[in-house]
Amino acid sequence: MSTKTGAAGKTGAGASRAPSASNFIRQAIEADLASGKHARIVTRFPPEPNGYLHLGHAKSILLNFGLAQEYGGRCNLRFDDTNPEKEEQEYVDSIIDAVNWLGADYGGTALYASDYFDFMYRCAEYLVSSGNAYVDSQSAEEMRANRGSFTAPGTDSPYRGRSPDENLALLREMRDGLHPDGAHVLRAKIDMASPNINLRDPAIYRIKHAAHHRTAGAWCLYPMYTYAHPIEDAIESVTHSLCTLEFEDQRPFYDWLLEKLADGGLFERPLPQQIEFARLQLTYVVLSKRRLIQLVEEGHVDGWDDPRMPTLAGARRRGYTSEGLRRFAERIGVAKENSWIEFSILEDAMREHLNDMAPRRMAVLDPLKLVIENWPEGKEALCEVPNHPQKPDWGKRPVPFGRELWIERDDFAFDPPKGYFRLFPGNEVRLRYAYVVKCIGYDAASDSVRCTVHEDSRSGTPGADRYKVKGNIHWVSTAHAHAAPVRLYDRLFGVPQPGSGERDFLLDLNPDSKKTVSAQLEPALREARVGESFQFERHGYFARDPDPNAFNRTVTLRDSWVK
RNA sequence: UGGGGCGUAGCCAAGCUGGUUAAGGCACCGGAUUUUGAUUCCGGCAUACCUAGGUUCGAAUCCUAGCGCCCCAGCCA
């Protein structure tokens, strides 16, 4: 049985990761491959270009593209652009950008539902001719009233009995722009008494005299999602059409439509199969489009790519890596249970990847001056500091050392709490990769810590190891460091499930989600490229922002010291 | 109230064609190593699988009846 160790186990040469976990989608795929129903699988990621992609989309993208890669199939990037009033080119561009960043391979060519409008319309004429669709001329209100309720069946539209010829003539008039918006709608003819409300003659085409971002004025008749989506899938020979749980009730219509069209010779079998999975819900995060828009428009964040936003643009600017997201998606799995993923899983996935790939640097976020009284004025030393202590092959860099240094304010305590082993009067610590110093006092007038140095304690020199100190703190030379804005981001919301119940989610905003400090950075950080990630030793991971010199905190290091 | 789903540890999630001690991850708690109170490494962490009955030598896995949560009544997707 291949569920546990089959194709799922191939993660590529050099990969040492555990085999992917079994899940119900892989099982369905493997069954279809084993039975010969499909020789190769085709999936798709079908965003509507009416907003920015977020972490929830990342789950779907990684799932669809991941499965295709894993089983040697293909995954299409297809824009579901069937509603011209809500869609824009700007969103198309940002979505392509995000998909590329995630590393998804869609073959370089994005597909568009709007490219299929002609074919979809031909399908509609076929449905009309074969008596499976009719033009309804009720108002939207009448249609709603006649749909019935959960417990009461609907009632047939007075226009339900129109002849195929009459319907065809009307449909063509609708297409040709002879009728205003809302005058008529094309409906599938199924069953107004169905216990599944989605089967009570769903609308499949509506009139919209609106310009489309790609087809411009070519159409004034646009297909509805429920109708368009199955056809898009079938045109592209999609084998497994993955979507979220709320479309479960829609599946009978999906199958009904494709069966009718296949009966009419418009498609060949086997037809695509829709499979639903639970959408991502992340604690301390909000993912609904409505709420995201509100955060931006009301100025609670600094735009769509604010590093606190769960958009992919924001995540990227925050310093999250696509590889980290991939690990995250692998860990949370995919199932049908509506669940809340703890934010710590995302953070841990990021730490894991960043720990592996981020060079180490020293940065003092809350500077306090330290003066070494027995170090001559003007004397300078160059300390050799490893770029990654676990990866000697990454080499070392020289970091200048002198009489005056910046250290972290937190690393000094005049009156230390119990268990504190950093700097306090009388105590010794090592200045990381440099010298051991002894604190001899604190000068309030100049707000500086006074120390003496053990000159024979320099890291890497013979005998330096005989100084046994518990504390090991980072530093930068005041004469060589440069100041830079560093944004210390924290979660945007202060509660696990923002806005749960009736509560306004804005009330749950974390007032301290962004704190900017003026940090002192070691010289090597001047050369950081935009987007590049570093570990600021003992602090966390930070990424260079597009803003000059600024860094964004991606995630802190774990800290097991309980004060 | 009709229909469609889902219920395995604090949070995810395997297992479900019944059969050794109920995978794995996150979180948490110990301990070792450590020039990051980081990383890494070891160890601990469900006599229990929504509840109650039943079938069976044996059930998280099969049957019955309950209970709980989510989704559906757009000319949105």
XYZ file of C-alpha atoms (C1' of nucleotides) in Angstrom:
640
model
C 0.000 0.000 0.000
C 1.466 3.249 -1.059
C -0.406 5.687 1.143
C 2.353 5.923 3.682
C 5.484 5.462 1.715
C 4.593 5.643 -1.954
C 4.946 8.590 -4.247
C 4.368 10.761 -1.216
C 7.758 9.759 0.051
C 9.672 11.280 -2.821
C 10.784 14.669 -1.735
C 13.613 15.003 -4.161
C 17.310 14.362 -4.100
C 19.029 15.422 -0.946
C 15.817 15.923 0.951
C 15.927 14.252 4.308
C 12.423 15.100 5.370
C 9.997 12.539 6.660
C 7.570 11.171 4.095
C 4.417 13.224 3.708
C 1.545 12.177 5.891
C -1.348 10.260 4.496
C -4.519 12.212 3.876
C -7.845 11.602 2.197
C -6.905 13.503 -0.952
C -3.716 11.557 -1.545
C -5.715 8.400 -1.002
C -8.248 9.432 -3.644
C -5.481 10.275 -6.076
C -3.629 7.052 -5.469
C -6.822 5.069 -5.931
C -7.512 6.828 -9.246
C -3.971 6.220 -10.408
C -4.057 2.594 -9.330
C -7.393 1.892 -11.007
C -6.220 3.475 -14.220
C -8.945 6.135 -14.143
C -6.174 8.655 -14.713
C -2.659 8.183 -15.974
C -1.605 11.584 -14.699
C -3.257 14.043 -12.390
C -4.131 17.658 -13.071
C -5.010 20.125 -10.327
C -5.527 23.837 -10.385
C -5.406 26.937 -8.214
C -8.330 29.163 -9.270
C -8.232 32.588 -7.579
C -10.698 35.313 -8.408
C -8.666 38.462 -9.139
C -10.575 40.606 -6.692
C -8.194 40.799 -3.751
C -4.801 39.933 -2.386
C -3.669 36.406 -1.613
C -3.213 35.432 2.022
C -2.012 32.538 4.157
C -5.235 30.637 3.498
C -4.526 30.762 -0.221
C -0.992 29.607 0.450
C -2.385 26.418 1.959
C -4.404 25.821 -1.194
C -1.578 26.725 -3.567
C 0.922 24.520 -1.781
C -1.609 21.704 -1.677
C -2.499 21.832 -5.354
C 0.976 22.423 -6.707
C 2.506 20.069 -4.166
C 0.238 17.201 -5.150
C 0.887 17.759 -8.837
C 4.626 17.707 -8.290
C 4.493 14.740 -5.970
C 2.550 12.574 -8.404
C 4.209 13.812 -11.534
C 1.198 15.751 -12.736
C 0.430 19.335 -13.586
C -1.178 22.250 -11.778
C -2.704 25.227 -13.533
C -2.903 28.770 -12.292
C -6.290 29.882 -13.526
C -8.017 33.160 -12.865
C -11.685 32.739 -12.169
C -12.645 36.057 -13.694
C -16.367 35.707 -14.255
C -17.533 38.828 -12.452
C -16.269 41.959 -14.230
C -17.623 44.294 -11.585
C -15.227 43.062 -8.945
C -12.103 42.099 -10.809
C -9.046 44.084 -11.822
C -5.726 43.628 -13.573
C -3.928 44.946 -10.509
C -5.045 41.866 -8.581
C -3.991 39.562 -11.395
C -0.488 41.012 -11.198
C -0.210 40.741 -7.429
C -1.503 37.172 -7.471
C 1.001 36.093 -10.105
C 3.698 37.751 -8.066
C 2.702 35.865 -4.923
C 2.381 32.529 -6.712
C 5.840 32.970 -8.207
C 7.259 33.851 -4.834
C 5.837 30.649 -3.391
C 7.737 28.793 -6.053
C 4.677 27.223 -7.662
C 5.320 25.869 -11.131
C 2.342 26.563 -13.366
C 4.269 26.284 -16.559
C 4.759 30.001 -16.937
C 1.374 30.687 -18.465
C -1.570 31.823 -16.421
C -4.984 30.701 -17.639
C -8.214 32.674 -17.544
C -11.838 31.607 -17.283
C -12.617 34.528 -19.568
C -10.741 32.739 -22.357
C -13.469 30.110 -22.229
C -16.457 32.440 -22.476
C -17.267 31.381 -26.031
C -17.260 27.728 -25.198
C -19.253 28.275 -22.025
C -21.861 30.097 -24.028
C -22.058 27.239 -26.527
C -22.631 24.894 -23.601
C -25.448 27.154 -22.459
C -27.137 26.972 -25.840
C -26.811 23.214 -25.716
C -28.446 23.083 -22.285
C -31.272 25.255 -23.534
C -31.766 23.170 -26.664
C -31.757 19.955 -24.699
C -34.328 21.283 -22.253
C -31.924 21.533 -19.340
C -31.973 25.293 -18.950
C -34.453 28.110 -19.344
C -34.642 31.850 -19.273
C -36.372 33.151 -16.188
C -37.813 36.646 -16.185
C -38.696 36.912 -12.535
C -37.063 39.622 -10.477
C -34.356 38.652 -8.036
C -36.861 39.155 -5.222
C -39.398 36.876 -6.854
C -36.779 34.239 -7.400
C -35.776 34.365 -3.775
C -39.366 34.119 -2.613
C -40.018 31.147 -4.857
C -36.899 29.290 -3.790
C -38.708 28.075 -0.665
C -36.857 27.525 2.583
C -34.816 24.806 4.265
C -38.004 22.999 5.114
C -40.404 24.136 2.406
C -39.905 23.231 -1.256
C -39.668 26.004 -3.822
C -42.266 26.713 -6.454
C -41.724 26.643 -10.176
C -41.168 29.893 -11.972
C -44.035 30.900 -14.271
C -41.425 31.016 -17.041
C -40.167 27.487 -16.404
C -42.301 26.052 -19.204
C -40.883 28.180 -22.024
C -40.020 26.156 -25.097
C -36.421 25.512 -26.082
C -36.886 27.746 -29.124
C -38.255 30.614 -27.088
C -35.456 30.187 -24.560
C -32.823 30.106 -27.262
C -34.148 33.274 -28.866
C -34.232 35.061 -25.523
C -30.756 33.843 -24.574
C -29.380 35.247 -27.823
C -31.093 38.541 -27.203
C -29.559 38.615 -23.746
C -26.141 37.924 -25.235
C -26.659 40.599 -27.876
C -27.417 43.262 -25.327
C -31.097 43.713 -26.014
C -32.020 43.506 -22.347
C -30.971 45.527 -19.317
C -29.260 44.111 -16.239
C -31.573 41.970 -14.181
C -34.288 41.600 -16.822
C -33.669 37.903 -17.300
C -31.413 35.193 -16.039
C -30.562 31.777 -17.420
C -31.314 28.955 -15.012
C -30.509 25.278 -14.981
C -33.691 23.240 -14.985
C -33.325 20.706 -12.198
C -35.787 20.458 -9.303
C -37.415 23.261 -7.340
C -38.295 20.793 -4.598
C -34.824 19.425 -4.061
C -33.785 19.203 -0.402
C -30.474 20.653 -1.593
C -31.268 24.280 -2.229
C -28.401 24.550 -4.691
C -30.283 22.249 -7.016
C -33.455 24.395 -7.093
C -32.815 25.664 -10.610
C -29.609 27.613 -9.909
C -28.910 30.737 -11.969
C -26.058 30.159 -14.397
C -25.909 33.335 -16.504
C -26.754 36.912 -15.631
C -26.796 40.094 -17.651
C -24.136 42.621 -16.707
C -23.474 45.556 -18.948
C -20.011 45.936 -17.534
C -16.553 46.053 -19.066
C -14.358 43.093 -18.239
C -10.676 43.598 -17.462
C -9.715 41.225 -20.263
C -12.626 40.840 -22.675
C -13.542 44.515 -22.424
C -16.926 45.071 -24.054
C -17.223 41.736 -25.822
C -19.837 40.417 -23.433
C -22.783 41.671 -21.444
C -23.713 38.167 -20.359
C -21.496 36.541 -17.761
C -21.528 33.014 -16.313
C -21.917 32.385 -12.600
C -19.184 30.622 -10.642
C -21.253 27.492 -10.085
C -21.679 27.070 -13.809
C -18.315 28.309 -14.994
C -16.087 26.438 -12.620
C -16.923 22.856 -13.597
C -16.573 23.787 -17.254
C -13.207 25.443 -16.669
C -12.027 22.315 -14.904
C -13.280 20.034 -17.659
C -11.742 22.152 -20.423
C -8.380 21.876 -18.719
C -8.790 18.144 -18.054
C -8.462 18.755 -14.366
C -8.693 15.417 -12.595
C -9.034 16.520 -8.987
C -10.664 19.857 -8.332
C -9.839 20.798 -4.764
C -11.873 23.438 -2.993
C -13.020 24.347 0.485
C -15.788 22.805 2.543
C -18.481 25.381 1.838
C -18.684 24.094 -1.731
C -19.667 20.633 -0.617
C -23.367 21.290 -1.271
C -22.424 22.480 -4.707
C -20.883 19.221 -5.795
C -24.150 17.606 -6.940
C -24.605 20.502 -9.354
C -20.993 20.285 -10.464
C -21.571 16.644 -11.365
C -25.027 17.251 -12.872
C -23.683 19.906 -15.227
C -20.688 17.949 -16.447
C -22.780 14.814 -16.937
C -25.265 16.737 -19.081
C -22.497 18.283 -21.140
C -20.722 14.961 -21.524
C -24.016 13.407 -22.635
C -24.185 16.118 -25.249
C -20.702 15.313 -26.454
C -19.201 18.559 -25.179
C -16.801 16.720 -22.869
C -15.221 13.318 -22.661
C -15.163 11.132 -19.602
C -13.660 10.722 -17.093
C -14.855 14.051 -15.753
C -13.154 16.117 -13.074
C -13.922 15.253 -9.488
C -14.460 17.944 -6.885
C -12.943 17.234 -3.470
C -13.414 19.544 -0.498
C -11.076 20.249 2.396
C -11.163 22.563 5.422
C -9.960 26.105 4.892
C -7.158 27.413 7.081
C -8.048 29.095 10.348
C -5.091 30.478 12.284
C -5.210 31.709 15.853
C -4.434 35.407 16.412
C -5.033 35.998 12.714
C -7.948 37.145 10.639
C -8.271 35.863 7.079
C -11.640 36.979 5.808
C -11.487 39.278 2.842
C -13.972 41.667 4.401
C -11.909 42.064 7.551
C -8.631 42.401 5.711
C -10.069 45.197 3.603
C -11.347 46.919 6.705
C -7.913 46.778 8.346
C -6.364 48.471 5.338
C -9.072 50.993 4.542
C -9.516 52.172 8.101
C -5.763 52.486 8.535
C -5.268 49.946 11.296
C -2.273 48.704 9.338
C 0.062 50.330 6.838
C -1.356 48.817 3.657
C -1.743 45.385 2.146
C 1.907 44.533 2.537
C 2.187 45.653 6.134
C 4.371 42.969 7.738
C 1.645 42.329 10.281
C -0.850 41.423 7.577
C -1.471 37.740 6.777
C -1.318 38.565 3.087
C 1.481 36.884 1.186
C 2.824 40.332 0.369
C 2.887 41.121 4.086
C 4.351 37.767 5.069
C 7.118 38.209 2.553
C 7.960 41.662 3.811
C 7.858 40.341 7.345
C 10.615 37.940 6.352
C 8.577 34.758 6.199
C 10.089 32.433 3.604
C 8.196 30.367 1.092
C 10.121 27.333 2.288
C 8.931 28.065 5.825
C 5.372 28.272 4.549
C 5.855 24.965 2.761
C 6.985 23.321 5.994
C 4.041 24.877 7.775
C 1.582 23.509 5.217
C 3.117 20.072 5.492
C 2.765 20.068 9.247
C -0.836 21.159 9.469
C -1.935 18.587 6.933
C -5.245 18.654 5.138
C -8.498 17.244 6.397
C -12.208 17.928 6.551
C -12.359 18.947 10.157
C -12.925 22.613 10.723
C -9.965 23.362 12.912
C -7.932 26.227 14.303
C -4.212 25.980 13.782
C -2.115 27.449 16.564
C 0.025 30.348 15.429
C 3.052 28.748 17.105
C 3.132 26.082 14.395
C 3.732 28.773 11.786
C 6.348 30.460 13.953
C 8.154 27.226 14.597
C 8.225 26.346 10.905
C 9.762 29.751 10.206
C 12.313 29.438 12.992
C 13.290 26.036 11.723
C 14.000 27.278 8.233
C 15.524 30.605 9.258
C 17.804 28.934 11.798
C 19.096 26.892 8.932
C 19.579 29.627 6.350
C 20.036 32.965 8.108
C 23.568 34.311 8.713
C 24.169 35.602 12.223
C 24.815 39.254 13.016
C 25.014 41.405 16.108
C 22.501 44.165 16.696
C 21.744 46.087 19.857
C 18.081 47.009 19.943
C 18.011 48.992 23.167
C 21.509 50.442 23.495
C 23.313 51.092 26.747
C 26.902 52.334 26.721
C 29.638 50.197 28.184
C 33.095 51.658 28.806
C 36.151 49.494 29.357
C 38.298 51.603 31.636
C 41.525 49.693 31.164
C 41.258 49.672 27.366
C 43.301 52.490 25.809
C 41.441 55.261 23.992
C 41.704 54.833 20.254
C 42.867 51.238 20.421
C 40.966 48.910 18.135
C 40.776 45.147 17.775
C 39.179 43.058 15.047
C 37.312 40.046 16.341
C 36.694 37.056 14.096
C 33.019 36.224 14.332
C 31.470 33.144 12.711
C 28.605 33.748 10.314
C 26.876 30.643 11.617
C 28.230 28.745 14.606
C 26.909 25.414 13.329
C 28.208 25.981 9.803
C 31.956 26.661 9.910
C 32.073 26.633 6.111
C 30.098 29.873 6.099
C 33.260 31.557 7.313
C 33.938 34.416 9.657
C 33.838 38.170 9.445
C 35.889 40.762 11.307
C 33.957 42.872 13.792
C 35.687 45.948 15.273
C 36.041 46.173 19.039
C 37.017 49.190 21.136
C 36.900 50.967 24.458
C 33.282 52.019 24.096
C 30.579 49.563 23.138
C 26.821 49.386 22.919
C 25.269 46.533 24.816
C 21.665 45.611 25.380
C 20.081 47.512 28.256
C 18.520 44.224 29.331
C 21.938 42.681 29.699
C 22.829 44.890 32.632
C 21.129 45.012 36.009
C 22.266 47.166 38.869
C 20.183 45.039 41.166
C 19.841 41.662 39.408
C 16.853 39.383 39.885
C 17.408 35.836 41.100
C 18.983 33.615 38.492
C 20.255 36.517 36.389
C 23.694 35.771 35.010
C 24.443 38.686 32.762
C 26.182 41.906 33.734
C 25.886 43.369 37.242
C 28.402 44.984 39.550
C 31.056 42.483 40.478
C 30.041 39.932 37.807
C 31.922 38.839 34.724
C 30.512 38.016 31.300
C 31.975 37.317 27.923
C 31.387 39.826 25.178
C 30.473 37.363 22.505
C 33.431 36.263 20.360
C 35.576 38.909 22.088
C 36.725 39.479 25.662
C 35.624 38.694 29.160
C 34.853 41.844 31.102
C 34.135 42.510 34.743
C 31.547 45.053 35.767
C 32.954 47.518 38.245
C 30.059 49.916 38.400
C 27.518 52.078 36.691
C 27.804 55.806 36.114
C 24.397 57.409 36.301
C 25.551 60.780 34.988
C 26.655 59.329 31.650
C 24.280 56.376 31.818
C 27.101 53.933 31.203
C 28.328 50.672 32.583
C 31.957 50.652 33.708
C 34.045 47.543 33.164
C 37.556 46.225 33.071
C 38.751 43.703 30.526
C 40.858 40.576 30.893
C 43.241 41.163 28.043
C 44.198 37.502 27.773
C 40.587 36.364 27.403
C 40.107 37.099 23.741
C 38.088 34.384 21.983
C 40.156 32.052 19.890
C 43.419 32.819 21.658
C 45.230 30.213 23.777
C 44.003 30.108 27.341
C 40.920 32.192 26.701
C 38.823 29.226 27.744
C 39.979 29.250 31.307
C 37.575 32.074 31.992
C 34.396 30.317 32.980
C 31.472 32.683 32.727
C 27.778 31.929 32.392
C 26.829 35.113 30.632
C 27.620 35.737 27.015
C 26.296 38.966 25.584
C 26.359 40.632 22.198
C 27.759 44.088 21.538
C 28.735 46.578 18.849
C 31.467 49.180 18.887
C 30.081 52.701 19.291
C 32.695 54.010 16.913
C 31.717 51.639 14.111
C 28.040 50.820 14.575
C 25.319 52.490 12.591
C 21.851 53.344 13.818
C 18.875 51.923 11.973
C 15.137 51.664 12.497
C 14.129 48.176 13.490
C 10.457 47.275 13.660
C 9.569 44.848 16.369
C 6.397 43.217 15.176
C 4.143 41.155 17.318
C 0.850 39.463 16.527
C -1.764 41.850 15.152
C -4.453 40.520 17.483
C -4.295 39.879 21.189
C -6.754 37.015 21.363
C -6.733 33.562 19.704
C -9.998 34.061 17.853
C -10.461 37.731 17.010
C -14.057 38.830 16.861
C -15.494 35.520 17.972
C -19.173 35.641 18.742
C -20.750 39.042 18.257
C -17.625 40.917 19.235
C -16.145 43.506 16.871
C -12.798 42.050 15.799
C -11.206 45.503 15.882
C -11.593 45.482 19.657
C -9.174 42.568 19.719
C -6.385 44.400 17.911
C -3.097 44.229 19.806
C -2.090 47.848 20.519
C 1.580 46.833 20.714
C 1.807 44.936 17.453
C 4.395 47.350 16.077
C 7.199 49.015 17.969
C 10.002 50.768 16.153
C 13.335 51.182 17.869
C 16.531 52.871 16.837
C 19.004 50.042 16.993
C 22.796 49.989 16.705
C 23.969 47.526 14.086
C 27.337 46.007 13.359
C 29.047 47.256 10.169
C 28.385 44.142 8.060
C 24.666 44.896 8.184
C 25.178 47.955 5.983
C 25.449 45.629 3.014
C 22.195 43.775 3.614
C 20.064 43.412 0.509
C 16.333 44.050 0.561
C 14.526 40.893 1.636
C 17.627 39.276 3.077
C 17.201 37.508 6.407
C 19.572 37.493 9.372
C 19.566 36.219 12.859
C 20.314 39.077 15.221
C 22.040 36.988 17.836
C 20.043 36.366 20.969
C 17.076 38.281 19.551
C 15.478 36.600 16.592
C 15.247 36.700 12.828
C 15.066 39.977 10.949
C 14.623 40.830 7.294
C 15.845 43.928 5.462
C 12.864 46.078 4.510
C 12.582 48.073 1.263
C 12.690 51.211 3.404
C 16.266 52.444 3.618
C 18.191 50.687 6.359
C 15.128 49.358 8.118
C 14.758 45.817 9.390
C 11.613 43.918 10.300
C 11.485 41.330 13.003
C 10.174 38.122 11.489
C 10.032 36.035 14.638
C 11.855 36.041 17.967
C 14.143 33.317 19.169
C 12.662 31.030 21.790
C 13.349 32.332 25.258
C 13.118 29.889 28.108
C 14.316 32.357 30.718
C 11.412 33.104 32.991
C 11.987 36.346 34.855
C -36.985 22.649 10.934
C -34.819 20.045 5.296
C -30.012 18.942 3.121
C -24.599 18.462 3.376
C -20.210 17.729 6.520
C -17.256 16.929 10.972
C -16.300 14.822 16.164
C -8.863 10.731 18.216
C -4.380 14.554 23.879
C -3.971 21.961 25.191
C -3.680 22.602 19.252
C -3.232 19.978 14.527
C -3.257 14.965 12.633
C -2.351 9.408 11.174
C -4.996 5.113 12.035
C -10.922 3.539 9.900
C -10.849 -3.526 4.336
C -11.847 -4.859 13.145
C -6.230 -8.119 16.091
C 0.997 -6.629 18.970
C 2.388 -1.154 23.744
C -3.365 4.514 19.569
C 1.960 7.272 14.337
C 4.086 12.075 13.767
C 4.270 17.497 14.599
C 3.308 21.975 17.696
C 2.837 23.267 22.828
C 4.315 21.794 27.629
C 7.628 19.324 31.515
C 12.418 17.070 32.809
C 17.765 16.146 31.650
C 22.597 16.406 28.506
C 25.674 19.364 25.252
C 26.445 24.592 24.140
C 30.990 31.292 23.633
C 23.143 32.726 21.322
C 19.054 31.668 28.713
C 19.102 29.871 20.867
C 20.138 25.463 18.120
C 21.002 20.159 18.756
C 20.295 15.655 21.599
C 17.782 12.313 24.938
C 13.351 11.304 28.039
C 8.120 12.326 29.606
C 3.285 13.584 27.733
C -4.491 9.753 25.455
C -5.722 2.328 29.748
C -7.979 6.346 25.789
C -10.548 7.541 20.448
C -18.157 12.767 21.492
C -21.917 9.720 24.641
C -24.790 5.294 25.519
C -25.962 0.576 24.122
C -24.909 -3.686 20.795
C -22.100 -7.431 17.602
C -17.316 -10.108 18.424
C -12.464 -14.258 21.503
C -11.124 -9.083 20.261
C -13.593 -2.243 18.070
C -11.082 4.262 17.591
C -12.190 0.945 13.524
C -18.720 -2.727 12.308
C -24.301 -1.805 13.932
C -28.141 1.214 16.582
C -29.697 5.484 19.189
C -28.417 10.067 21.007
C -25.352 14.675 21.753
C -22.237 18.700 19.949
C -20.043 21.915 16.204
C -19.707 23.882 11.003
C -21.939 24.997 6.031
C -26.376 26.016 2.537
C -32.189 29.835 1.068
C -26.469 36.012 -3.960
C -28.616 37.557 -10.691
C -20.815 36.643 -5.120
C -16.901 33.193 -5.449
